[in-house]
Amino acid sequence: MACHLQWALAQVNMPTPYSVGAALPPQTAPTRMNPFLQAVLGTGARPDWTTTCSVTEADAQMLKMQESSFLGVDGATSLKAEITGKIPELNSAAHYRSARKLVQDLGGAPALKEELIYSGYVDSDTSKLTLLDRPMNIFALLASGTMKQPDSEPEQDLLGTFKSKFMICKNKLENDINWDNPDMKWVKTSSMARQHRFLTTRDLHYQWFNPLMFGLVPADDGGVNARAALAEVEQMKAAALHFAKNNGWSDKVGLFVNVFGHNNVNSLFIHVLDMSELGPAFSYHDFKNMPLDDVIKVLREEAASNFLPAPVKTTDLPGLLEKAGARRRRDTTNDARGTGNFFFAGTDGATSVKAEVVGRLPIIKDAASFRAARRMLTEELGGMATLKEELARSGFIDPVTGNLTTGTRPFNVFARIGGGVMTQPGMDKEQEYLQEFKDHFIVCSNLPANDEHWDSDDKEWVGKASMSKRHRFLTIKDLHWQWFNVLGFGLLPESKGGAGLGRAIALVEVMKAAALRYTAICPGWTNRVGLFFHVFGHNSVNSLHLHILDMAELGPTFWHYEYKNCPLDVVLKVLKEEASSHSTGAESYGLMAEVTAAATEAAKAAAAAAEAALSASRPSVRCSDGLEILTLNVGGELFTVSRQIMLQAPPDSLLHQMFVEDTVRLSNLDANQRPFLNYPATAFRYIADHLRLLAQLPKTNVLQPLTVPPSHEKQVRELAWILGVEDMVLCTPQYGRNGKAAALRPQLGRSFCCMRRRAQHGEISSQLSNSSQV
């Protein structure tokens, strides 16, 4: 690597976790590095993250308190996602009981209120639900009269005296029309019964936004206790039944709620269903349809025991509430000035950047969707500042150091491995395959059971098992939060300690080089290597991990996750587009170009190493005389031949080129790592056997063209033509190639090639003579 590249890359130091906090043990410090890696990954002085961090010490203490309960299930960055991850079914009194206990463990009503303020659903000054276009909270808008549904007034009258407190809402017309449509396009969104309405409350205080909060909001925040909440819910039930009776429904009325975590709207709605005619959507949503009677049952239990919400674990929450409120006021002020809307659209009730990304971009697997995700983050979702706040709030970032946390709550597995606090059994040897890259990256494995079930199509394993027979992850030892996911690569401003877009591009290039180096040296891998990222929103772990797959043997889980397998080359393409479109100075642009060129050079070097290693790893035996014996799979049949035999074919022929050392033409391997040739086995054998004879024949003797039985003649001739040996094998006599053997005596005539055949010929001639005399 040229010295000037080392200098250029050294100008943009990448912050590493070694620069903050307690010093690492000597054995974890970086060791030998080649110039390129030293330049890209850096070892020099780093920014002081305690001065650039936007979270206060008080906030940090609050987050440390929360660590005892927040696990970050499936990479959750919000209370809503954590509840969904821990309680995937929420349709019974037992589930509801567990959810209420969980939310108290996670900080209670104040923590949930902060999340709703953060995402724009609650006004911090009034504690009421907001009435904005972004986020759009449909039932709050209807209850307040801000939005009206056509022809809804007659149905409000059916509520009778309950009309002043509650409101009846309809589904979309097309959803009602398709209530019994079995097409999955409609099952997910259509009404759950032929008669399906929603009951909501006109009281917009946040304590009524969802049953999860009923009776849990402190009195000093306007909340009521469990007994008063119970009375309110019993009135809701009475209102819904009164409406159904007055509307002429059957006496089989079902009332259901979707508890926070499984709700898609962050304002109260009770499903009111005529159970005499249910559609397929009811069964589809069964996992989250909580009977209202179960809510009443649990509230009665709490009221009878004089239940009081657990006290908040820290006094620092008001500080976060104020911070969220200040940000909300700032953003709405900007909106009034025409400088942009609040960043959440609230898609499917999203209360986090992560959920918003998934809601608006359900597929991120190509350049267009990755480009859209980055633009959404920077232009609509508040950029890296909002992303950092979300990760810090959920405990994934140490607010003092700016590094990813490595504790157990939340459990961030790749950060723990990268930080050296966790090791995987049996993976020490595989780190050696990274060679010089091992000082900065770590190869990680899946759970053994997930590897074992890579090809299982059982629903228990699809989505959990490894995506390929050979599936590894590459993670980074640098735990600075800007590298937690490719969505934010290069977006953190240098004034905030960011590495810059050029360094981000270089890092991706180096990860590619490291992954290819690993697969080139590690036994068993083919050269059909796939490298994929899961972009934030669709990721299940909030620390960097590159999926390394052997594409020669993919399992069902790969296709299950096809919608979010974003190729590394796609990430590179988009990052390079952004770099070329930025109006940077000539010096900065030249520096970035040199960084990219150096990284590309490293990637090419790794690819070359993979190519060489591929040849070395092919199933072959080299004899003492230099003869190399290859075992091939030809059309499904095993075939053993020496490389030298096949190289007798004309140099410009496909057959010759196929067997040249280090060629990629033998790179397609079967399940047993044997080179696979997709040719008819019998026809190939005829040609190869002819070349074997030619190799054994002395140079002074001539081998006649191959004669093939009529049943195989057409196929052999066509294959010889394709392989470029038609003239050599089928048309023109060839002198032998064995220079060490003595000349052979002339062959006997074809009719008398041996004594046995000579005797048979005599018997046949005698028979023919006798028959002619008769």
PDB file of N, CA and C in Angstrom, residues 217-224:
ATOM      1  N   VAL A 217     -51.601   5.903  36.055  1.00  0.00           N
ATOM      2  CA  VAL A 217     -51.059   7.258  35.989  1.00  0.00           C
ATOM      3  C   VAL A 217     -51.166   7.914  37.372  1.00  0.00           C
ATOM      4  N   PRO A 218     -50.084   8.516  37.863  1.00  0.00           N
ATOM      5  CA  PRO A 218     -50.093   9.127  39.209  1.00  0.00           C
ATOM      6  C   PRO A 218     -51.135  10.240  39.314  1.00  0.00           C
ATOM      7  N   ALA A 219     -51.627  10.413  40.517  1.00  0.00           N
ATOM      8  CA  ALA A 219     -52.648  11.444  40.749  1.00  0.00           C
ATOM      9  C   ALA A 219     -52.116  12.836  40.452  1.00  0.00           C
ATOM     10  N   ASP A 220     -50.809  13.073  40.734  1.00  0.00           N
ATOM     11  CA  ASP A 220     -50.266  14.413  40.485  1.00  0.00           C
ATOM     12  C   ASP A 220     -50.102  14.704  38.999  1.00  0.00           C
ATOM     13  N   ASP A 221     -50.369  13.696  38.153  1.00  0.00           N
ATOM     14  CA  ASP A 221     -50.354  13.910  36.698  1.00  0.00           C
ATOM     15  C   ASP A 221     -51.762  13.800  36.136  1.00  0.00           C
ATOM     16  N   GLY A 222     -52.763  13.909  37.027  1.00  0.00           N
ATOM     17  CA  GLY A 222     -54.149  13.880  36.575  1.00  0.00           C
ATOM     18  C   GLY A 222     -54.748  12.496  36.469  1.00  0.00           C
ATOM     19  N   GLY A 223     -54.039  11.483  36.969  1.00  0.00           N
ATOM     20  CA  GLY A 223     -54.517  10.119  36.842  1.00  0.00           C
ATOM     21  C   GLY A 223     -55.518   9.719  37.900  1.00  0.00           C
ATOM     22  N   VAL A 224     -56.270   8.648  37.626  1.00  0.00           N
ATOM     23  CA  VAL A 224     -57.221   8.100  38.585  1.00  0.00           C
ATOM     24  C   VAL A 224     -56.729   6.736  39.034  1.00  0.00           C
TER      25      VAL A 224
END
